[in-house]
């Protein structure tokens, strides 16, 4: 997906470094992403979640908080309140570009900051948190015995993830003074809480407290065995897919205009894994799935194969056509299912020097209901009237152009 490197000013005037991941197709909505404590916009979870959302029509802004990553400023002079102010500045910058964020996503302490900032971002309609603490002061457990030094001397250097950070007493005072319960209770926006039961950094009880404090609409989704940083690609992609699907219920996503002569609009297929064959398949703002190849052909088997989609199209169209005819006739058809098999492997077919083969699809149609033998035979004949069946039987033209 196209990514722009940008900077925008924080509330204190520092230049904050950001990446804006734009969708290749129609821009349906904008999301603002807040990373975890002392992390950056470029951690794997942030990149993967932004990429998946971009594939589904979202523009996603992820940025480094003041003093982190490539942003200006001194981390030692920041606190929870300044993080919230940075989020408000990011939302204001997006609004100035005509891209006011309707979806807010916060990871770990970034999730807590997003819960605090959400009421001040008027465009926001939905908020998702990932492994977020209910009490921002929870982050202080990372400081260990250094807390006593910070209290006594006003500051101390703390090792966080193998990197040294200076933490001041003002930071401790700020997070300890925070109480998110009123902010969560007064969100007046849809809330999705994603949390791993085995999160060893921010315990699952935090998700319970956030969920209890929030008012409906609210949802909780487990991230199962994911670690706190959601480092595994599968976990990050799952989180992104859940967020996108959930947000569709609460965001007024526009239907992209269909090109002239294409009544069903554009089906966009984007590569999701350049090391394998995984593809993001998006049809309009509401329908997303994955395409892949089996492991034996170098894929990861996380989606149907291209021929699987072709067989699914034939089976779905057949079932719909039969149902439409039986409904119009008033026949007692209670259920229909269609099994489709195809005898040619895509990988073999893709070999340029392979001999020509004939595609053979076999349909087995299952009809349930008190139907007469004549009705069953008529419905079998109607199956051949399915538009996809006709398309497959007839020759088709495929015009291909190279985008600029």
Tab-separated table of C-alpha atoms in Angstrom:
chain	number	residue	atom	x	y	z
A	1	UNK	CA	0.000	0.000	0.000
A	2	UNK	CA	1.275	3.562	-0.675
A	3	UNK	CA	2.840	5.110	2.439
A	4	UNK	CA	3.698	8.776	2.892
A	5	UNK	CA	6.262	10.090	5.349
A	6	UNK	CA	4.967	13.259	6.922
A	7	UNK	CA	5.525	15.523	9.911
A	8	UNK	CA	3.066	17.623	11.842
A	9	UNK	CA	3.450	19.916	14.874
A	10	UNK	CA	2.700	18.723	18.381
A	11	UNK	CA	0.861	20.923	20.852
A	12	UNK	CA	4.261	21.996	22.201
A	13	UNK	CA	5.594	22.830	18.741
A	14	UNK	CA	7.824	19.804	18.152
A	15	UNK	CA	7.772	18.119	14.745
A	16	UNK	CA	6.235	14.669	15.074
A	17	UNK	CA	7.268	12.045	12.518
A	18	UNK	CA	4.455	10.007	11.016
A	19	UNK	CA	3.493	7.597	8.286
A	20	UNK	CA	0.207	7.825	6.437
A	21	UNK	CA	-0.777	4.489	4.912
A	22	UNK	CA	-3.257	5.152	2.131
A	23	UNK	CA	-5.515	2.615	0.443
A	24	UNK	CA	-4.749	1.826	-3.169
A	25	UNK	CA	-8.422	2.109	-4.036
A	26	UNK	CA	-11.265	4.259	-2.749
A	27	UNK	CA	-10.591	6.042	0.563
A	28	UNK	CA	-13.512	4.964	2.758
A	29	UNK	CA	-12.460	6.173	6.210
A	30	UNK	CA	-9.472	7.314	8.278
A	31	UNK	CA	-7.969	5.657	11.341
A	32	UNK	CA	-5.532	7.099	13.885
A	33	UNK	CA	-3.153	4.613	15.536
A	34	UNK	CA	-1.343	5.137	18.865
A	35	UNK	CA	1.607	2.878	19.655
A	36	UNK	CA	2.664	1.337	22.973
A	37	UNK	CA	4.836	2.911	25.703
A	38	UNK	CA	8.369	3.757	24.420
A	39	UNK	CA	7.571	1.995	21.124
A	40	UNK	CA	7.433	3.644	17.708
A	41	UNK	CA	5.133	3.912	14.737
A	42	UNK	CA	7.211	1.276	12.945
A	43	UNK	CA	6.839	-1.686	15.311
A	44	UNK	CA	5.605	-4.810	13.468
A	45	UNK	CA	2.121	-4.701	14.999
A	46	UNK	CA	1.569	-1.089	13.896
A	47	UNK	CA	2.833	-1.768	10.373
A	48	UNK	CA	0.792	-4.918	9.893
A	49	UNK	CA	-2.414	-3.503	11.295
A	50	UNK	CA	-2.059	-0.356	9.180
A	51	UNK	CA	-1.390	-2.410	6.047
A	52	UNK	CA	-4.425	-4.633	6.586
A	53	UNK	CA	-6.713	-1.679	7.254
A	54	UNK	CA	-5.351	0.110	4.186
A	55	UNK	CA	-6.234	-2.974	2.133
A	56	UNK	CA	-9.808	-2.556	3.360
A	57	UNK	CA	-10.115	1.095	2.364
A	58	UNK	CA	-8.803	2.891	5.472
A	59	UNK	CA	-6.145	5.575	5.481
A	60	UNK	CA	-4.127	5.043	8.666
A	61	UNK	CA	-1.958	7.630	10.418
A	62	UNK	CA	0.649	6.241	12.832
A	63	UNK	CA	3.208	8.536	14.416
A	64	UNK	CA	5.970	8.688	16.993
A	65	UNK	CA	5.044	10.427	20.227
A	66	UNK	CA	7.250	13.346	21.288
A	67	UNK	CA	10.812	12.248	21.992
A	68	UNK	CA	10.396	8.790	20.443
A	69	UNK	CA	11.389	7.321	17.081
A	70	UNK	CA	12.022	10.119	14.607
A	71	UNK	CA	9.984	12.776	16.404
A	72	UNK	CA	11.541	15.851	17.968
A	73	UNK	CA	11.560	16.642	21.653
A	74	UNK	CA	12.909	15.040	24.803
A	75	UNK	CA	11.177	11.901	26.024
A	76	UNK	CA	12.163	12.793	29.593
A	77	UNK	CA	9.943	15.878	29.368
A	78	UNK	CA	6.852	13.937	28.261
A	79	UNK	CA	4.112	12.271	30.247
A	80	UNK	CA	0.666	10.736	29.786
A	81	UNK	CA	-0.934	14.163	29.395
A	82	UNK	CA	1.499	15.146	26.632
A	83	UNK	CA	0.745	11.872	24.819
A	84	UNK	CA	-2.948	12.739	24.872
A	85	UNK	CA	-2.117	16.182	23.508
A	86	UNK	CA	-0.058	14.581	20.710
A	87	UNK	CA	-3.067	12.462	19.755
A	88	UNK	CA	-5.277	15.534	19.610
A	89	UNK	CA	-2.686	17.259	17.424
A	90	UNK	CA	-2.596	14.249	15.092
A	91	UNK	CA	-6.390	14.231	14.793
A	92	UNK	CA	-6.394	17.977	14.122
A	93	UNK	CA	-3.776	17.561	11.384
A	94	UNK	CA	-5.842	14.844	9.730
A	95	UNK	CA	-8.958	17.004	9.917
A	96	UNK	CA	-7.074	19.865	8.257
A	97	UNK	CA	-6.289	17.499	5.366
A	98	UNK	CA	-9.975	16.630	5.001
A	99	UNK	CA	-9.356	13.233	6.591
A	100	UNK	CA	-10.785	13.580	10.096
A	101	UNK	CA	-10.384	10.191	11.850
A	102	UNK	CA	-13.540	8.216	12.532
A	103	UNK	CA	-11.685	5.170	13.917
A	104	UNK	CA	-9.201	5.421	16.805
A	105	UNK	CA	-6.863	2.530	17.667
A	106	UNK	CA	-4.573	2.441	20.673
A	107	UNK	CA	-2.041	-0.212	21.701
A	108	UNK	CA	-1.026	-0.647	25.370
A	109	UNK	CA	-0.485	2.772	27.006
A	110	UNK	CA	-1.393	4.253	23.625
A	111	UNK	CA	-4.791	2.624	24.110
A	112	UNK	CA	-5.207	4.299	27.489
A	113	UNK	CA	-4.202	7.639	25.958
A	114	UNK	CA	-6.704	7.079	23.148
A	115	UNK	CA	-9.491	6.442	25.679
A	116	UNK	CA	-8.593	9.760	27.306
A	117	UNK	CA	-8.402	11.677	24.034
A	118	UNK	CA	-11.438	10.152	22.317
A	119	UNK	CA	-14.040	12.538	23.722
A	120	UNK	CA	-12.000	15.473	22.440
A	121	UNK	CA	-11.843	14.112	18.891
A	122	UNK	CA	-15.304	14.951	17.595
A	123	UNK	CA	-14.976	12.999	14.362
A	124	UNK	CA	-14.333	9.718	16.206
A	125	UNK	CA	-17.159	7.197	16.048
A	126	UNK	CA	-15.390	4.015	17.125
A	127	UNK	CA	-12.428	3.215	19.393
A	128	UNK	CA	-10.430	-0.012	19.535
A	129	UNK	CA	-7.853	-0.807	22.217
A	130	UNK	CA	-5.241	-3.552	22.126
A	131	UNK	CA	-3.739	-4.738	25.419
A	132	UNK	CA	-4.557	-1.419	27.082
A	133	UNK	CA	-4.244	-0.778	30.839
A	134	UNK	CA	-7.260	0.515	32.743
A	135	UNK	CA	-5.000	2.608	34.973
A	136	UNK	CA	-2.179	4.504	33.184
A	137	UNK	CA	-0.103	4.149	36.368
A	138	UNK	CA	0.143	0.443	35.511
A	139	UNK	CA	3.120	1.356	33.315
A	140	UNK	CA	5.198	2.200	36.387
A	141	UNK	CA	5.665	-1.480	37.196
A	142	UNK	CA	8.232	-1.470	34.375
A	143	UNK	CA	10.431	0.886	36.411
A	144	UNK	CA	11.112	-1.600	39.238
A	145	UNK	CA	13.358	-0.365	42.046
A	146	UNK	CA	14.146	2.808	40.073
A	147	UNK	CA	10.857	4.248	41.319
A	148	UNK	CA	12.412	5.012	44.695
A	149	UNK	CA	15.291	6.845	43.008
A	150	UNK	CA	12.881	8.801	40.819
A	151	UNK	CA	10.896	9.842	43.877
A	152	UNK	CA	13.969	10.773	45.899
A	153	UNK	CA	16.124	12.418	43.239
A	154	UNK	CA	13.521	13.634	40.754
A	155	UNK	CA	14.694	11.449	37.855
A	156	UNK	CA	16.407	8.152	37.033
A	157	UNK	CA	17.489	6.181	34.008
A	158	UNK	CA	15.348	3.083	33.415
A	159	UNK	CA	16.052	0.181	31.081
A	160	UNK	CA	12.958	-0.492	28.962
A	161	UNK	CA	13.212	-3.184	26.337
A	162	UNK	CA	16.991	-2.958	26.326
A	163	UNK	CA	17.042	0.821	25.832
A	164	UNK	CA	17.739	3.512	28.440
A	165	UNK	CA	15.057	6.116	29.133
A	166	UNK	CA	15.070	8.941	31.633
A	167	UNK	CA	11.899	8.988	33.729
A	168	UNK	CA	11.133	12.048	35.841
A	169	UNK	CA	9.036	12.394	38.950
A	170	UNK	CA	6.559	14.501	36.959
A	171	UNK	CA	5.781	11.426	34.834
A	172	UNK	CA	4.980	9.357	37.931
A	173	UNK	CA	2.811	12.112	39.366
A	174	UNK	CA	0.961	12.513	36.076
A	175	UNK	CA	0.045	8.842	35.524
A	176	UNK	CA	-0.841	8.349	39.171
A	177	UNK	CA	-3.258	11.271	39.031
A	178	UNK	CA	-5.140	9.841	36.047
A	179	UNK	CA	-8.522	8.154	36.414
A	180	UNK	CA	-9.882	6.885	33.111
A	181	UNK	CA	-13.164	5.524	34.477
A	182	UNK	CA	-15.174	8.751	33.882
A	183	UNK	CA	-13.704	9.150	30.384
A	184	UNK	CA	-14.551	5.559	29.481
A	185	UNK	CA	-18.077	5.860	30.883
A	186	UNK	CA	-18.708	9.034	28.880
A	187	UNK	CA	-17.203	7.926	25.557
A	188	UNK	CA	-20.567	7.906	23.738
A	189	UNK	CA	-18.807	5.946	21.014
A	190	UNK	CA	-18.550	2.284	20.109
A	191	UNK	CA	-15.709	0.529	21.933
A	192	UNK	CA	-13.844	-2.643	20.997
A	193	UNK	CA	-11.438	-4.176	23.519
A	194	UNK	CA	-8.870	-6.681	22.227
A	195	UNK	CA	-6.737	-8.396	24.842
A	196	UNK	CA	-4.770	-11.621	25.204
A	197	UNK	CA	-5.663	-13.657	28.325
A	198	UNK	CA	-1.987	-14.533	28.774
A	199	UNK	CA	-0.670	-10.997	28.339
A	200	UNK	CA	2.254	-10.960	30.774
A	201	UNK	CA	2.722	-7.173	30.620
A	202	UNK	CA	-0.838	-5.850	30.978
A	203	UNK	CA	-3.035	-8.459	32.638
A	204	UNK	CA	-6.432	-9.473	31.304
A	205	UNK	CA	-8.097	-7.919	34.359
A	206	UNK	CA	-7.470	-4.538	32.719
A	207	UNK	CA	-9.753	-5.502	29.836
A	208	UNK	CA	-12.410	-6.493	32.379
A	209	UNK	CA	-12.169	-3.129	34.124
A	210	UNK	CA	-12.377	-1.177	30.858
A	211	UNK	CA	-15.331	-3.263	29.688
A	212	UNK	CA	-17.142	-2.815	33.010
A	213	UNK	CA	-16.603	0.949	33.021
A	214	UNK	CA	-17.792	1.386	29.417
A	215	UNK	CA	-21.373	1.723	28.295
A	216	UNK	CA	-22.840	0.031	25.261
A	217	UNK	CA	-22.080	-0.444	22.441
A	218	UNK	CA	-18.998	-2.303	23.670
A	219	UNK	CA	-17.344	-5.527	22.564
A	220	UNK	CA	-14.516	-7.767	23.720
A	221	UNK	CA	-12.438	-10.074	21.517
A	222	UNK	CA	-9.712	-12.343	22.817
A	223	UNK	CA	-6.323	-12.413	21.133
A	224	UNK	CA	-5.724	-15.915	22.495
A	225	UNK	CA	-1.976	-16.641	22.719
A	226	UNK	CA	-0.750	-13.296	21.371
A	227	UNK	CA	2.027	-11.570	23.299
A	228	UNK	CA	1.678	-8.000	24.540
A	229	UNK	CA	3.433	-6.486	21.524
A	230	UNK	CA	1.400	-8.635	19.084
A	231	UNK	CA	4.643	-9.560	17.363
A	232	UNK	CA	3.297	-12.552	15.422
A	233	UNK	CA	2.061	-11.659	11.940
A	234	UNK	CA	-1.006	-13.895	12.234
A	235	UNK	CA	-2.056	-12.212	15.495
A	236	UNK	CA	-1.594	-8.688	14.109
A	237	UNK	CA	-3.499	-9.495	10.929
A	238	UNK	CA	-6.287	-11.125	12.933
A	239	UNK	CA	-6.555	-8.039	15.152
A	240	UNK	CA	-6.720	-5.773	12.109
A	241	UNK	CA	-9.360	-7.906	10.413
A	242	UNK	CA	-11.501	-7.955	13.554
A	243	UNK	CA	-11.177	-4.179	13.943
A	244	UNK	CA	-12.125	-3.516	10.319
A	245	UNK	CA	-15.102	-5.877	10.406
A	246	UNK	CA	-16.314	-4.495	13.741
A	247	UNK	CA	-15.857	-0.851	12.696
A	248	UNK	CA	-17.952	-1.403	9.573
A	249	UNK	CA	-20.966	-1.716	11.866
A	250	UNK	CA	-20.428	1.713	13.407
A	251	UNK	CA	-18.889	3.767	10.611
A	252	UNK	CA	-20.869	5.099	7.707
A	253	UNK	CA	-18.555	3.739	5.034
A	254	UNK	CA	-19.505	4.961	1.557
A	255	UNK	CA	-20.044	2.493	-1.229
A	256	UNK	CA	-17.378	3.141	-3.887
A	257	UNK	CA	-18.919	4.177	-7.196
A	258	UNK	CA	-18.957	1.362	-9.714
A	259	UNK	CA	-17.082	1.991	-12.959
A	260	UNK	CA	-19.257	2.411	-16.016
A	261	UNK	CA	-20.245	-0.992	-17.352
A	262	UNK	CA	-19.242	-2.803	-14.144
A	263	UNK	CA	-22.465	-3.060	-12.088
A	264	UNK	CA	-20.810	-4.993	-9.261
A	265	UNK	CA	-18.002	-2.495	-8.816
A	266	UNK	CA	-14.319	-3.268	-8.364
A	267	UNK	CA	-12.890	-6.340	-6.690
A	268	UNK	CA	-9.415	-5.299	-5.551
A	269	UNK	CA	-6.759	-7.933	-4.924
A	270	UNK	CA	-3.592	-6.761	-3.160
A	271	UNK	CA	-0.524	-8.757	-2.262
A	272	UNK	CA	-0.373	-9.284	1.515
A	273	UNK	CA	2.753	-11.415	1.740
A	274	UNK	CA	5.495	-10.865	-0.872
A	275	UNK	CA	7.367	-13.879	0.502
A	276	UNK	CA	4.453	-16.210	-0.264
A	277	UNK	CA	1.168	-15.915	-2.154
A	278	UNK	CA	-1.283	-14.474	0.414
A	279	UNK	CA	-3.647	-11.900	-1.089
A	280	UNK	CA	-6.122	-9.411	0.390
A	281	UNK	CA	-9.381	-9.538	-1.541
A	282	UNK	CA	-11.714	-6.569	-1.063
A	283	UNK	CA	-15.083	-6.077	-2.740
A	284	UNK	CA	-16.498	-2.694	-1.820
A	285	UNK	CA	-16.316	-1.462	1.789
A	286	UNK	CA	-18.051	-4.404	3.415
A	287	UNK	CA	-16.596	-7.631	2.018
A	288	UNK	CA	-13.066	-8.837	2.689
A	289	UNK	CA	-11.434	-12.236	2.427
A	290	UNK	CA	-8.068	-13.859	1.780
A	291	UNK	CA	-6.730	-15.847	-1.150
A	292	UNK	CA	-3.714	-18.130	-0.890
A	293	UNK	CA	-2.141	-21.342	-2.115
A	294	UNK	CA	-1.637	-24.594	-0.188
A	295	UNK	CA	1.608	-25.066	1.733
A	296	UNK	CA	2.638	-27.722	-0.804
A	297	UNK	CA	2.722	-25.008	-3.504
A	298	UNK	CA	4.610	-22.448	-1.431
A	299	UNK	CA	1.632	-20.716	0.153
A	300	UNK	CA	0.435	-20.583	3.743
A	301	UNK	CA	-3.073	-22.014	3.203
A	302	UNK	CA	-4.769	-19.066	4.905
A	303	UNK	CA	-7.385	-18.555	2.227
A	304	UNK	CA	-9.078	-20.260	-0.677
A	305	UNK	CA	-7.095	-20.814	-3.853
A	306	UNK	CA	-8.017	-18.847	-6.990
A	307	UNK	CA	-9.746	-21.944	-8.375
A	308	UNK	CA	-11.472	-22.349	-5.028
A	309	UNK	CA	-12.979	-18.891	-5.496
A	310	UNK	CA	-14.009	-19.815	-9.022
A	311	UNK	CA	-15.737	-22.960	-7.748
A	312	UNK	CA	-17.356	-20.951	-4.950
A	313	UNK	CA	-18.727	-18.476	-7.463
A	314	UNK	CA	-20.268	-21.290	-9.503
A	315	UNK	CA	-21.723	-22.987	-6.436
A	316	UNK	CA	-23.124	-19.777	-4.944
A	317	UNK	CA	-24.686	-18.672	-8.223
A	318	UNK	CA	-26.202	-22.131	-8.763
A	319	UNK	CA	-27.754	-22.178	-5.293
A	320	UNK	CA	-29.117	-18.637	-5.651
A	321	UNK	CA	-30.619	-19.374	-9.073
A	322	UNK	CA	-32.349	-22.516	-7.791
A	323	UNK	CA	-33.696	-20.689	-4.733
A	324	UNK	CA	-34.977	-17.778	-6.813
A	325	UNK	CA	-36.853	-20.104	-9.187
A	326	UNK	CA	-38.340	-22.249	-6.398
A	327	UNK	CA	-39.439	-19.124	-4.507
A	328	UNK	CA	-41.122	-17.703	-7.582
A	329	UNK	CA	-42.936	-21.009	-8.179
A	330	UNK	CA	-43.898	-21.415	-4.538
A	331	UNK	CA	-42.341	-24.866	-4.376
A	332	UNK	CA	-41.548	-26.466	-0.964
A	333	UNK	CA	-37.761	-26.256	-1.240
A	334	UNK	CA	-36.472	-25.989	2.341
A	335	UNK	CA	-32.747	-26.075	1.674
A	336	UNK	CA	-30.274	-26.230	-1.182
A	337	UNK	CA	-26.519	-26.864	-1.182
A	338	UNK	CA	-24.076	-27.355	-4.020
A	339	UNK	CA	-20.786	-29.287	-3.958
A	340	UNK	CA	-18.342	-28.191	-6.657
A	341	UNK	CA	-15.116	-29.935	-7.598
A	342	UNK	CA	-12.524	-28.915	-10.146
A	343	UNK	CA	-9.921	-31.301	-11.464
A	344	UNK	CA	-7.108	-28.917	-12.370
A	345	UNK	CA	-4.482	-27.515	-9.992
A	346	UNK	CA	-3.714	-23.795	-10.327
A	347	UNK	CA	0.059	-24.180	-9.814
A	348	UNK	CA	0.326	-26.764	-12.604
A	349	UNK	CA	-1.839	-24.661	-14.869
A	350	UNK	CA	0.404	-21.648	-14.274
A	351	UNK	CA	3.463	-23.387	-15.770
A	352	UNK	CA	3.980	-21.719	-19.109
A	353	UNK	CA	5.144	-24.877	-20.878
A	354	UNK	CA	2.463	-27.157	-19.461
A	355	UNK	CA	0.248	-28.841	-22.045
A	356	UNK	CA	-3.237	-27.436	-22.504
A	357	UNK	CA	-5.887	-28.943	-20.279
A	358	UNK	CA	-9.643	-28.811	-20.229
A	359	UNK	CA	-11.253	-27.450	-17.103
A	360	UNK	CA	-13.853	-29.802	-15.675
A	361	UNK	CA	-16.243	-28.617	-12.959
A	362	UNK	CA	-18.589	-31.116	-11.371
A	363	UNK	CA	-21.626	-29.975	-9.413
A	364	UNK	CA	-23.566	-32.147	-6.993
A	365	UNK	CA	-26.801	-30.410	-6.022
A	366	UNK	CA	-28.571	-31.325	-2.773
A	367	UNK	CA	-32.273	-30.371	-2.601
A	368	UNK	CA	-34.283	-30.728	0.602
A	369	UNK	CA	-38.042	-30.444	0.808
A	370	UNK	CA	-41.268	-32.159	-0.202
A	371	UNK	CA	-40.567	-31.818	-3.909
A	372	UNK	CA	-42.044	-33.981	-6.664
A	373	UNK	CA	-39.691	-35.821	-9.053
A	374	UNK	CA	-40.682	-33.379	-11.817
A	375	UNK	CA	-39.895	-30.374	-9.604
A	376	UNK	CA	-36.501	-31.803	-8.723
A	377	UNK	CA	-35.660	-32.358	-12.384
A	378	UNK	CA	-36.825	-28.869	-13.272
A	379	UNK	CA	-34.613	-27.344	-10.581
A	380	UNK	CA	-31.689	-29.402	-11.900
A	381	UNK	CA	-32.281	-27.947	-15.363
A	382	UNK	CA	-32.557	-24.420	-13.917
A	383	UNK	CA	-29.074	-24.827	-12.446
A	384	UNK	CA	-27.669	-24.562	-15.977
A	385	UNK	CA	-29.313	-21.126	-16.290
A	386	UNK	CA	-27.043	-19.763	-13.550
A	387	UNK	CA	-25.197	-16.692	-14.970
A	388	UNK	CA	-21.799	-17.907	-13.746
A	389	UNK	CA	-22.445	-21.299	-15.376
A	390	UNK	CA	-23.150	-19.531	-18.644
A	391	UNK	CA	-20.025	-17.385	-18.285
A	392	UNK	CA	-17.843	-20.446	-17.734
A	393	UNK	CA	-19.366	-22.322	-20.681
A	394	UNK	CA	-18.973	-19.417	-23.060
A	395	UNK	CA	-15.776	-17.720	-24.127
A	396	UNK	CA	-14.911	-14.563	-22.229
A	397	UNK	CA	-12.736	-11.567	-22.992
A	398	UNK	CA	-10.171	-10.345	-20.465
A	399	UNK	CA	-8.775	-6.874	-21.125
A	400	UNK	CA	-5.664	-5.969	-19.153
A	401	UNK	CA	-4.056	-2.535	-18.750
A	402	UNK	CA	-1.072	-1.373	-16.722
A	403	UNK	CA	-1.859	1.308	-14.132
A	404	UNK	CA	0.201	4.502	-14.169
